[in-house]
Coordinates of C-alpha atoms in Angstrom, one line a residue:
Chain B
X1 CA -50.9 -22.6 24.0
X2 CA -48.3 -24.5 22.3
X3 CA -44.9 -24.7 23.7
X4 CA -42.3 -22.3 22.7
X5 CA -39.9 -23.4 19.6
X6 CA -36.3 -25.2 21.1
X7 CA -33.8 -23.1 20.2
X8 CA -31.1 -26.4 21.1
X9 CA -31.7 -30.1 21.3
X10 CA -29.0 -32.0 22.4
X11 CA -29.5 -35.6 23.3
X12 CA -26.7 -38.2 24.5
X13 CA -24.2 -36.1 22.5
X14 CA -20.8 -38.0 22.3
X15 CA -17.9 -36.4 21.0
X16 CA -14.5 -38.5 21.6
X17 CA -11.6 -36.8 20.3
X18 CA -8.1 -38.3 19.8
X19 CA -9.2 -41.4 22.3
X20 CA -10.5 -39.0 24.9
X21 CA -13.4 -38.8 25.9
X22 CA -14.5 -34.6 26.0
X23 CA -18.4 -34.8 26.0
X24 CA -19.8 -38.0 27.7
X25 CA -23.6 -38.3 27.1
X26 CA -24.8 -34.5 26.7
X27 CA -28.8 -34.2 26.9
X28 CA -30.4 -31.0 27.4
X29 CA -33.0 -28.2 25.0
X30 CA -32.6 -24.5 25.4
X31 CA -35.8 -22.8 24.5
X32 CA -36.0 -19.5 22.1
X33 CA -35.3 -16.5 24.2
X34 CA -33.5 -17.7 26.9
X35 CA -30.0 -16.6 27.8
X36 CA -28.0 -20.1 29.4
X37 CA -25.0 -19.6 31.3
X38 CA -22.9 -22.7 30.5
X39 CA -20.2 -23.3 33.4
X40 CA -17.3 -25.3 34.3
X41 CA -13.7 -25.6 34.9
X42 CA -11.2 -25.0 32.2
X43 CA -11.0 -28.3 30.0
X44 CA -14.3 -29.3 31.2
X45 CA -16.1 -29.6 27.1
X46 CA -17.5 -26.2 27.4
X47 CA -16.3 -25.5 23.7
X48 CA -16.5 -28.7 22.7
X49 CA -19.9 -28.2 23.2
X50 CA -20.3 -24.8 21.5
X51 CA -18.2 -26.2 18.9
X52 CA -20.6 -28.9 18.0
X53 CA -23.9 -26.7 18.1
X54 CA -21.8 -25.0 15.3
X55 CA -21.4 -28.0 13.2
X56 CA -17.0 -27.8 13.2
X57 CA -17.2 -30.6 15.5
X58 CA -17.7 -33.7 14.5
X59 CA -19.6 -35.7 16.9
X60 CA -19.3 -38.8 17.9
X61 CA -22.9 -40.2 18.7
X62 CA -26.0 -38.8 19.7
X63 CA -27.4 -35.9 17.9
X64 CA -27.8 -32.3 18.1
X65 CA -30.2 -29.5 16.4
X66 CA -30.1 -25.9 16.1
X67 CA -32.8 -23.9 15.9
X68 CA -34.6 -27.0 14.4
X69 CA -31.8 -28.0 12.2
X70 CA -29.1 -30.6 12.5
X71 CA -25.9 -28.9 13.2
X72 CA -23.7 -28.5 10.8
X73 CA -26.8 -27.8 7.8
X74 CA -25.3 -25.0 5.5
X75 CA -28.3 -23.0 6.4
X76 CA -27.5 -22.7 9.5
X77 CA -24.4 -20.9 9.0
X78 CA -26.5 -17.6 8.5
X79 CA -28.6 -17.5 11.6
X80 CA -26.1 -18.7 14.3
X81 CA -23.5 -15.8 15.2
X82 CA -20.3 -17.0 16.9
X83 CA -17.5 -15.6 19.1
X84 CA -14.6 -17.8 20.0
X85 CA -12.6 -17.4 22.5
X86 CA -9.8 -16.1 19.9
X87 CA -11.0 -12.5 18.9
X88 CA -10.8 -14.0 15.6
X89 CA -10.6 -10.7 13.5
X90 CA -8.4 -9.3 11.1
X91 CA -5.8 -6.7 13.4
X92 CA -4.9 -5.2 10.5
X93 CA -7.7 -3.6 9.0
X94 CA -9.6 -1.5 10.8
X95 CA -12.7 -1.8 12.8
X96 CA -15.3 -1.1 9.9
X97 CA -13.3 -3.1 7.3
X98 CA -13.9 -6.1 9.7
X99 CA -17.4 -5.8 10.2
X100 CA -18.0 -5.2 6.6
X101 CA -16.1 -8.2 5.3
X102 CA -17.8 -10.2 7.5
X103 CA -21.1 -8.8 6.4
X104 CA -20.4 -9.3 3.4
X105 CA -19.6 -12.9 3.5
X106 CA -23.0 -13.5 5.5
X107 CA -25.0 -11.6 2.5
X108 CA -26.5 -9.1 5.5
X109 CA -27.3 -5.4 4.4
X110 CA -24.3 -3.2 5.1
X111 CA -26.6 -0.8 7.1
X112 CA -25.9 -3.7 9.6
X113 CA -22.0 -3.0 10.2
X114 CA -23.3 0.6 11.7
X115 CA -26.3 -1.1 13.5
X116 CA -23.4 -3.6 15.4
X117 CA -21.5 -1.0 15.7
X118 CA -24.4 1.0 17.8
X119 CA -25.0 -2.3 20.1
X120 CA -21.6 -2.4 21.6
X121 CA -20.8 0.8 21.8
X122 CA -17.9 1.2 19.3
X123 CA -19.0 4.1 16.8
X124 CA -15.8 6.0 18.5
X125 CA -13.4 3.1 16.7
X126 CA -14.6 2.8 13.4
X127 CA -11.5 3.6 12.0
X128 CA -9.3 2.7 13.5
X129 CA -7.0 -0.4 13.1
X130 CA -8.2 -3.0 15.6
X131 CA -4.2 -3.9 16.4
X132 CA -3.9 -0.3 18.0
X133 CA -7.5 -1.2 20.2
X134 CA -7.3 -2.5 23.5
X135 CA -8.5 -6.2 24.5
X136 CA -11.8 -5.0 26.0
X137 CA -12.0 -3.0 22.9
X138 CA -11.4 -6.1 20.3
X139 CA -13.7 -8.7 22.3
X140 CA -16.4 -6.0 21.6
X141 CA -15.4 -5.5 17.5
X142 CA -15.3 -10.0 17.7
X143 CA -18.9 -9.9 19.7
X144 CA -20.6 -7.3 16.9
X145 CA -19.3 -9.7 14.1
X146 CA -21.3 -12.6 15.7
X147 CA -24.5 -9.8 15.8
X148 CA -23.9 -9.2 12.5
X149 CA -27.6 -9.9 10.9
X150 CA -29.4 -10.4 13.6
X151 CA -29.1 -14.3 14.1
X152 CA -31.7 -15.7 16.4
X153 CA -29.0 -17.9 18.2
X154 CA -25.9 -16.6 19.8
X155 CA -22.8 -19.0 20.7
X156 CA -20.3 -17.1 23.1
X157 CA -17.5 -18.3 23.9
X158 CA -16.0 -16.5 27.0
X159 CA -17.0 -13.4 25.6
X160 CA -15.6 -11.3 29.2
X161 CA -12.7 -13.1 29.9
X162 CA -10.3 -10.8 30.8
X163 CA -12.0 -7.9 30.9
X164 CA -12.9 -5.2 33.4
X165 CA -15.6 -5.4 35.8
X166 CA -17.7 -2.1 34.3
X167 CA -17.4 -4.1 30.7
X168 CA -18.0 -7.2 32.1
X169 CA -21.4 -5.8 33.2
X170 CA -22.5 -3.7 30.0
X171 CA -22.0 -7.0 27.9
X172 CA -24.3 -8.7 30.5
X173 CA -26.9 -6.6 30.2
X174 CA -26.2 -6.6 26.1
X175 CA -27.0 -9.9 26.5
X176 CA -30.1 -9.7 28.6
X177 CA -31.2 -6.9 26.5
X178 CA -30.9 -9.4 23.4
X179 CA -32.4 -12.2 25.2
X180 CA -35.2 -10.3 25.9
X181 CA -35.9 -9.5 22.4
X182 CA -36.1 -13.0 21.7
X183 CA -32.7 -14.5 21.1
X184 CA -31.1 -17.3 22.2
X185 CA -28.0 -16.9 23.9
X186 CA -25.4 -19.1 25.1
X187 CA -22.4 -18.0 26.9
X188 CA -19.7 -19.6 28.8
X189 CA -17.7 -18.4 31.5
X190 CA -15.5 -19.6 34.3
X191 CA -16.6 -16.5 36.6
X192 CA -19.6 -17.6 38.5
X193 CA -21.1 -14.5 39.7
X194 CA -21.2 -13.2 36.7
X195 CA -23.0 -15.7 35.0
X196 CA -25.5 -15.4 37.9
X197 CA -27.0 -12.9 35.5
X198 CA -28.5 -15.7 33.1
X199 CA -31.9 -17.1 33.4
X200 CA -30.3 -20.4 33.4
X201 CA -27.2 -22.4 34.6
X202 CA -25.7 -25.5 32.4
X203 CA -22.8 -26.9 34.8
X204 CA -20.1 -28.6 33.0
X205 CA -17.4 -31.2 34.6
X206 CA -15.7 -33.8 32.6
X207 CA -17.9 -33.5 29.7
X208 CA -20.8 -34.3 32.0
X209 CA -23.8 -32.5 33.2
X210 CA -23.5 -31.5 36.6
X211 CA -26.3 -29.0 37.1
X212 CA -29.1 -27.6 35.4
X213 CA -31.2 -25.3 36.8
X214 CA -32.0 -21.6 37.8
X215 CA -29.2 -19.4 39.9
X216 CA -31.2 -19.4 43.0
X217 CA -31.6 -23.3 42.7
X218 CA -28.1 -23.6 42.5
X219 CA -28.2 -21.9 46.1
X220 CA -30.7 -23.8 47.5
X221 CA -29.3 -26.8 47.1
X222 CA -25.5 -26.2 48.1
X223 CA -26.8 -24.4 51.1
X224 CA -24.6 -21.5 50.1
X225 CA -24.6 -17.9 50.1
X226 CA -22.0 -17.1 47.3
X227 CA -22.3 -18.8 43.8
X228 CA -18.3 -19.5 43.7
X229 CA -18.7 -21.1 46.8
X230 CA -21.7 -23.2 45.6
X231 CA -19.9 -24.1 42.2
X232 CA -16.5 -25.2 44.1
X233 CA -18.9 -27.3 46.4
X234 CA -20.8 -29.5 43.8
X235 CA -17.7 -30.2 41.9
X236 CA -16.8 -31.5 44.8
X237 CA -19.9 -33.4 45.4
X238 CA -19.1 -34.6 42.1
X239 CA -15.8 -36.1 42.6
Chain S
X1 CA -19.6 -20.6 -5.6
X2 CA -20.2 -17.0 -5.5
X3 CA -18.3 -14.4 -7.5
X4 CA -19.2 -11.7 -5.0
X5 CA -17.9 -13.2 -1.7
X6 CA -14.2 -13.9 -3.7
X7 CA -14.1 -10.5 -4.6
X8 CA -15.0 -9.4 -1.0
X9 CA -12.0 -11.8 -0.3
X10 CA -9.8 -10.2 -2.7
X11 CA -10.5 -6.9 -1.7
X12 CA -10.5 -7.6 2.4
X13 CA -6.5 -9.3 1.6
X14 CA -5.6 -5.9 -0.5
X15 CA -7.2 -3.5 2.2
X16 CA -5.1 -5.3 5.1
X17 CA -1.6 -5.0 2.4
X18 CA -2.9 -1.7 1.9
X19 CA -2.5 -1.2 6.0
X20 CA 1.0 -2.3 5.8
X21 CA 2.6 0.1 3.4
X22 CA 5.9 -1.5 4.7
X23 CA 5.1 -5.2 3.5
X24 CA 4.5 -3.5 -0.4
X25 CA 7.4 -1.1 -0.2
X26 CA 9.3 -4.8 0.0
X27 CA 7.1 -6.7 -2.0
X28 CA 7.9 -4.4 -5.6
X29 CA 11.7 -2.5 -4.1
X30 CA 13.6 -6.1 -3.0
X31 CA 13.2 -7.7 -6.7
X32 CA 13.6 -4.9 -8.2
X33 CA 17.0 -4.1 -6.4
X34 CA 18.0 -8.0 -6.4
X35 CA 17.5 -7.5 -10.4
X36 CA 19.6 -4.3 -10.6
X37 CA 22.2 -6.2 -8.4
X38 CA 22.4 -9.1 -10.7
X39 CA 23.1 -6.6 -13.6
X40 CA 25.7 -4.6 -12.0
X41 CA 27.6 -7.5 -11.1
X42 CA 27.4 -9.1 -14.2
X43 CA 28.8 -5.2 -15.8
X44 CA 32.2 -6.8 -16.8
X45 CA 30.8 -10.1 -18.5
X46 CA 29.0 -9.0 -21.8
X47 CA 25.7 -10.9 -22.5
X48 CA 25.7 -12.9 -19.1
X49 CA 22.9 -10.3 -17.9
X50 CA 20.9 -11.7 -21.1
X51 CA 20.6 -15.4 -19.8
X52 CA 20.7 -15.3 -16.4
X53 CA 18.1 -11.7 -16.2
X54 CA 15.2 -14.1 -17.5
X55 CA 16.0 -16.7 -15.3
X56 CA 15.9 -14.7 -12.3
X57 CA 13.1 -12.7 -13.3
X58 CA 11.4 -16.2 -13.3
X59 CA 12.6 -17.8 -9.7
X60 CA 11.9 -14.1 -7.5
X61 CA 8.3 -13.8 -8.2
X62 CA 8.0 -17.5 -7.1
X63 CA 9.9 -17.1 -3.7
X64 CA 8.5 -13.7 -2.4
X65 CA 5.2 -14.8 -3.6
X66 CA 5.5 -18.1 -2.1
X67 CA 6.9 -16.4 1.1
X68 CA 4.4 -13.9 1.5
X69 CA 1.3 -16.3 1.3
X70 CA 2.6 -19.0 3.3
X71 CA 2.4 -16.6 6.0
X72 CA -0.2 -15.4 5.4
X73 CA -2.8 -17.6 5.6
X74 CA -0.8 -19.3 8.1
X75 CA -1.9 -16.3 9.8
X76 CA -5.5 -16.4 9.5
X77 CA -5.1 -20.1 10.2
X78 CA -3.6 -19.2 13.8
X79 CA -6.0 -16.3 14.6
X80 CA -9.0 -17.8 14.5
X81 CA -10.7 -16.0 11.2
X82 CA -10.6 -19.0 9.4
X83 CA -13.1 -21.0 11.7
X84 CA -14.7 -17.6 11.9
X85 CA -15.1 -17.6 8.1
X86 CA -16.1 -21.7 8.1
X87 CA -18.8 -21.2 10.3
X88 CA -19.9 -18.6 8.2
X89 CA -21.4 -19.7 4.6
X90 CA -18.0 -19.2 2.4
X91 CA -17.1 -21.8 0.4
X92 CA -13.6 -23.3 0.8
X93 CA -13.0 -22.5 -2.6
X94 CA -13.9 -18.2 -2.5
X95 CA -11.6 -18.0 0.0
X96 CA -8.7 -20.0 -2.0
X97 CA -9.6 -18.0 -5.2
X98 CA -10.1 -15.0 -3.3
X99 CA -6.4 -15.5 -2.0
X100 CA -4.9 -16.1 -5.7
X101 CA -6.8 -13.4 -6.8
X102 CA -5.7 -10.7 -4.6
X103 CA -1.6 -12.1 -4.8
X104 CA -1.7 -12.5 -8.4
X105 CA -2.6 -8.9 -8.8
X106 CA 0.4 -8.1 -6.5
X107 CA 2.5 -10.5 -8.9
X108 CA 1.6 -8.5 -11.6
X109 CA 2.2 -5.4 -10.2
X110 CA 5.4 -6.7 -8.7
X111 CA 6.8 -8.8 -12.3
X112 CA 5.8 -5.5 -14.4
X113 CA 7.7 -3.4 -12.3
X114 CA 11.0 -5.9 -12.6
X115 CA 10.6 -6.0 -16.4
X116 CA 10.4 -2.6 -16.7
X117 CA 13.0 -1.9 -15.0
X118 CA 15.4 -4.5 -16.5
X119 CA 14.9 -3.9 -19.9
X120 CA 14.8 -0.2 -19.4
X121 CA 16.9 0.9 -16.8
X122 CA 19.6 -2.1 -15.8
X123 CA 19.5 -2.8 -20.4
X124 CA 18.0 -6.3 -20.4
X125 CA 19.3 -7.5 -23.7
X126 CA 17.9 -11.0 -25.3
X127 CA 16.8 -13.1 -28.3
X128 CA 13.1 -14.1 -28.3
X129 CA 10.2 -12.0 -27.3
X130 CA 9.9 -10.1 -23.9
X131 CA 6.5 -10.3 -23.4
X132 CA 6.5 -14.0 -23.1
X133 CA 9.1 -13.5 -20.5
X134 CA 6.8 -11.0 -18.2
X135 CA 3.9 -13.5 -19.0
X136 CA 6.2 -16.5 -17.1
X137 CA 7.1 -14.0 -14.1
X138 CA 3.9 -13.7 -13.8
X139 CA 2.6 -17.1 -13.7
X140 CA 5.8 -18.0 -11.3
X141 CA 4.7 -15.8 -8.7
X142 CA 0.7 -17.2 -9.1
X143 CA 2.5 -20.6 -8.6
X144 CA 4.6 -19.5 -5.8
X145 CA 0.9 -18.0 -4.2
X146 CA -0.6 -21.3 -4.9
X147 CA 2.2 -23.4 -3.6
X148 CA 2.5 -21.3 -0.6
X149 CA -1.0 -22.1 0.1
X150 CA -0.8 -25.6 0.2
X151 CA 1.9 -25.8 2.6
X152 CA 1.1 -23.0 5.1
X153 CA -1.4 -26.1 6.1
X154 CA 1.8 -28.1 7.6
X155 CA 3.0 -25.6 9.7
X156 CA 2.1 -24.9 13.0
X157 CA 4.1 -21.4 13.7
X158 CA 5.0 -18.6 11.3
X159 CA 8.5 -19.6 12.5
X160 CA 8.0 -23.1 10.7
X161 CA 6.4 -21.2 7.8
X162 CA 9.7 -19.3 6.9
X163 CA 11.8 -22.8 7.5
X164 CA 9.6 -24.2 4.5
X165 CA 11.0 -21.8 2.1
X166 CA 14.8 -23.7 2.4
X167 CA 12.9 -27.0 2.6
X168 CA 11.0 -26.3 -0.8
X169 CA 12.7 -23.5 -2.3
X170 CA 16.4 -24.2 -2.2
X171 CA 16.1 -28.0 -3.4
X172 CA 14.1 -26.7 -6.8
X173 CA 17.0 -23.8 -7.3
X174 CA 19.8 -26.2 -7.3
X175 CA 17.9 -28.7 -10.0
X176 CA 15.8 -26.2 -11.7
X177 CA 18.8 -25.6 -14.1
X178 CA 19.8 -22.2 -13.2
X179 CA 23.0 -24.0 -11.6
X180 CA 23.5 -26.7 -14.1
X181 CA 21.4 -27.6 -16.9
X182 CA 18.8 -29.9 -16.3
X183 CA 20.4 -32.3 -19.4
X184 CA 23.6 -32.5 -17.3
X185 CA 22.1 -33.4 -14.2
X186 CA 22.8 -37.2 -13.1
X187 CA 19.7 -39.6 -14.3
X188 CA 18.0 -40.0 -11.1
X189 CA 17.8 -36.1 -10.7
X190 CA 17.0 -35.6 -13.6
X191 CA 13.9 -37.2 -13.4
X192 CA 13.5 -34.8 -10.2
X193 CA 13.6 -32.0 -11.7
X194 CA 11.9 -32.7 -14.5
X195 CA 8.8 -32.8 -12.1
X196 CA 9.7 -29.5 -10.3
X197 CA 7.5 -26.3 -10.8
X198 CA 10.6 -24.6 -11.0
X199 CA 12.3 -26.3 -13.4
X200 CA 9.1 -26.0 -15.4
X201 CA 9.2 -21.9 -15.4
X202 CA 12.7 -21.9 -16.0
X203 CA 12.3 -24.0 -19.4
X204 CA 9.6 -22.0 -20.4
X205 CA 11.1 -18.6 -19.5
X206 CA 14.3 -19.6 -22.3
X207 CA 13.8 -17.2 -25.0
X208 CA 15.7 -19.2 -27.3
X209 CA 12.8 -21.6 -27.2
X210 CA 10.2 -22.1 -29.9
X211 CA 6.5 -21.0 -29.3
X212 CA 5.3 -24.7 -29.2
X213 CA 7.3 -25.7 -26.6
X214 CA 6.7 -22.5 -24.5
X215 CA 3.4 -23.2 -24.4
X216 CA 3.9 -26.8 -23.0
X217 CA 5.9 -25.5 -20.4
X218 CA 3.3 -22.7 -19.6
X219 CA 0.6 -25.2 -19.7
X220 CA 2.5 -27.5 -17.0
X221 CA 2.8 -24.4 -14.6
X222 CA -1.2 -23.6 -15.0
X223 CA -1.6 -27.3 -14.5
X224 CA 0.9 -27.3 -11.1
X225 CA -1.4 -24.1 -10.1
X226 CA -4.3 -25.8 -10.1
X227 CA -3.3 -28.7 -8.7
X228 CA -1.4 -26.5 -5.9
X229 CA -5.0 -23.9 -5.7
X230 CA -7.0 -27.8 -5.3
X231 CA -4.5 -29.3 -2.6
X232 CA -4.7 -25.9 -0.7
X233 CA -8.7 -25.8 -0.5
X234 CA -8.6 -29.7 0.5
X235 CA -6.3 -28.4 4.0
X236 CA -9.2 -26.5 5.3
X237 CA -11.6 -28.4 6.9
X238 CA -15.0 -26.7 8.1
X239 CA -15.2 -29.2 10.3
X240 CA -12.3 -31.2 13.2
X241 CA -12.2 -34.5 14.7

């Protein structure tokens, strides 16, 4: 049986911005379907990173393809949904004006702005003005414009920051549940136990790789029982 | 280009003024008051309301339009929507059109309210055609949208935003010729405002000039708006070093 399609290629990905160096020499593929948890401390080229597999990064050296594409290739701009940490929406429209727009823009059939709607559970809101929802409430309206269509890759930028524990944990299983239908997805986070959820663990310090591997590997090899404790430790490894 | 996704811009910029009834209620009352002002305090100076009425009803639409954009797009600059939108497959130029589009409607509702009201109401009286005069209120505030733009792109802060409107508004009032004729203006200046948008709508607003030369003048404000509409689309960048 042939392989499954890569879903990311990165190899020896430079991007040097303003004489710093953010992203040393990045290699690593996500396959189609799988749902990454990238990791690292704040400042550590977590999205950088996302930014680039976007194409609204420009990279230094190396190179890096999407879904078989270089980044950045116009067509790409249909089949990758985004969320940035920003809940990048319009507060004063309401919640199906947003989604619509958005639809719009991405040429998807409006039957899609209900569909989003359905996924993360905000039917209730439709319309109402997303400056009177709550944070929780607008990181969900920002995470069903990235669903919007259907795109086969999802970049999420700290999509739970912030939020409450019972949130945090529907989104995680939204995820799953779209992994499993054949989606890539790649989050980031800062909270490790949460992103003990994904199949997969990219560790990110100083714009290097520190880890990549499965949850229970990350165990294993710290010799630790909790995965904050094991993340603190092979930072510390690290420096 | 698409047509479709600059009307979807349109329309998404008029749905979110439409959420702020506020924002129009100021947009189409504070000219039309400033206006009435003018002519009340001009009530004991018989045809001064006839030269300087035109004037104004050139410069407002260019600083409350200019206002108003700056912010904004500032705004969707700041929040994130923009790189939203740039990841997304919009062209730089739907959004910038989309933008004109949806504040040169408000211009127009906005300049034909002043008119209206001035030659109706507060008895604008002049020579020359008043058409021609709504045409230039209109095409001031489009210029005002365009220029505001361009320069939302240097600021950082909505706070910096408002502090351009001094920096670029006030220097083109004081050489426009609505102080002192542009003809009286010492050399150097004069060669200042001969460049100025505002200077440009202000000579093309006279009604005692002829057709010709109105034309020109109207001609030099399309060509500042485009220039203004191109600058503005070259300030967004899909892509960041």
């Amino acid at each position: 049986m042939a392989p499954p399609p890569l879903a990311i290629e990165v190899s020896q990905l430079r991007v040097v911005r303003q004489h710093s160096v953010i992203l040393k020499s990045l290699s690593f593929t996500v396959a189609a379907g799988e749902l990454v948890g990238l990791l690292g401390p704040s400042g550590s080229g977590k999205s950088t990173l996302m930014r680039s597999l976007l194409g609204v990064q420009t990279i230094t050296s190396g190179s890096a393809l999407a879904l078989g594409d270089k980044v950045g290739t116009p067509a790409l701009r249909r089949r990758i949904g985004y969320m940035a940490q920003s809940s990048a929406i319009y507060l004063d429209l309401t919640v199906r004006e947003n989604l619509a727009y958005f639809a719009g823009v991405l040429g998807v059939d409006i039957s899609q702005v209900e569909h989003t709607m359905h996924i993360v559970n905000l039917h209730s809101f439709a319309g109402r003005l997303v400056s009177s929802l709550s944070g929780g409430e607008r990181s969900r309206v920002s995470l069903a414009v990235a669903l919007l269509g259907a795109p086969p890759l999802l970049i999420l930028d700290e999509p739970t920051v912030g939020l409450d524990p019972v949130l945090r944990r529907d989104l995680w299983q939204t995820f799953a549940q779209l992994a499993g239908d054949g989606t890539t997805v790649l989050v980031s986070s800062h909270v490790m136990d949460e992103a003990a959820r994904c199949g997969r663990l990219l560790l990110l310090r100083e714009g290097n790789l520190l880890f990549d591997d499965t949850p229970a590997q990350l165990l294993a090899r710290t010799r630790m029982d909790s995965y904050d404790e094991a993340f603190v430790r092979l930072i510390e490894e690290a420096s | 280009m698409s047509l479709r996704r600059t009307w979807l811009t349109m329309r998404r910029i008029l749905q979110q003024l439409g959420h702020d009834p506020r924002t129009i209620a100021l947009l189409l009352v504070v000219p039309s008051a400033l206006m009435g002002l003018l002519a009340w305090s001009l009530v004991n100076r018989p045809g001064s309301f006839g030269v300087l009425g035109p004037r104004l009803l050139g410069v407002f639409p260019l600083i409350i339009m200019f206002l108003v954009t700056s912010v904004t797009t500032l705004r969707e600059r700041t929040n994130g929507t923009l790189e939203r939108l740039l990841t997304m497959p919009l062209v730089k130029a739907e959004l910038i059109l989309g933008y004109a589009a949806a504040f040169g409607l408000v211009a127009i509702v906005q300049s034909a309210l002043v008119s209206t009201l001035s030659y109706t109401w507060y008895g604008l009286v002049h020579q020359g055609i008043p058409w021609r005069i709504s045409a230039v209120a209109l095409c001031a505030g489009l210029l005002g949208t365009a220029f505001g733009l361009a320069l939302s792109a240097l600021a950082k802060t909505e706070f910096q935003a408002v502090q351009f409107m001094p920096a670029f508004i006030l220097p083109q009032l004081l050489l426009c010729g609505l102080m002192v004729p542009v003809a009286l203006l010492p050399t150097a200046l004069r060669y200042v405002a001969n460049v100025l948008p505002m200077t440009a709508a202000l000579h093309a607003i006279n009604p005692l000039q002829s057709t010709s030369y109105y034309l020109e003048q109207f001609c030099v404000m399309v060509a500042y708006i485009m220039a203004a509409l191109f600058i503005g689309s070259t300030t967004l960048r899909r892509r960041t070093k």
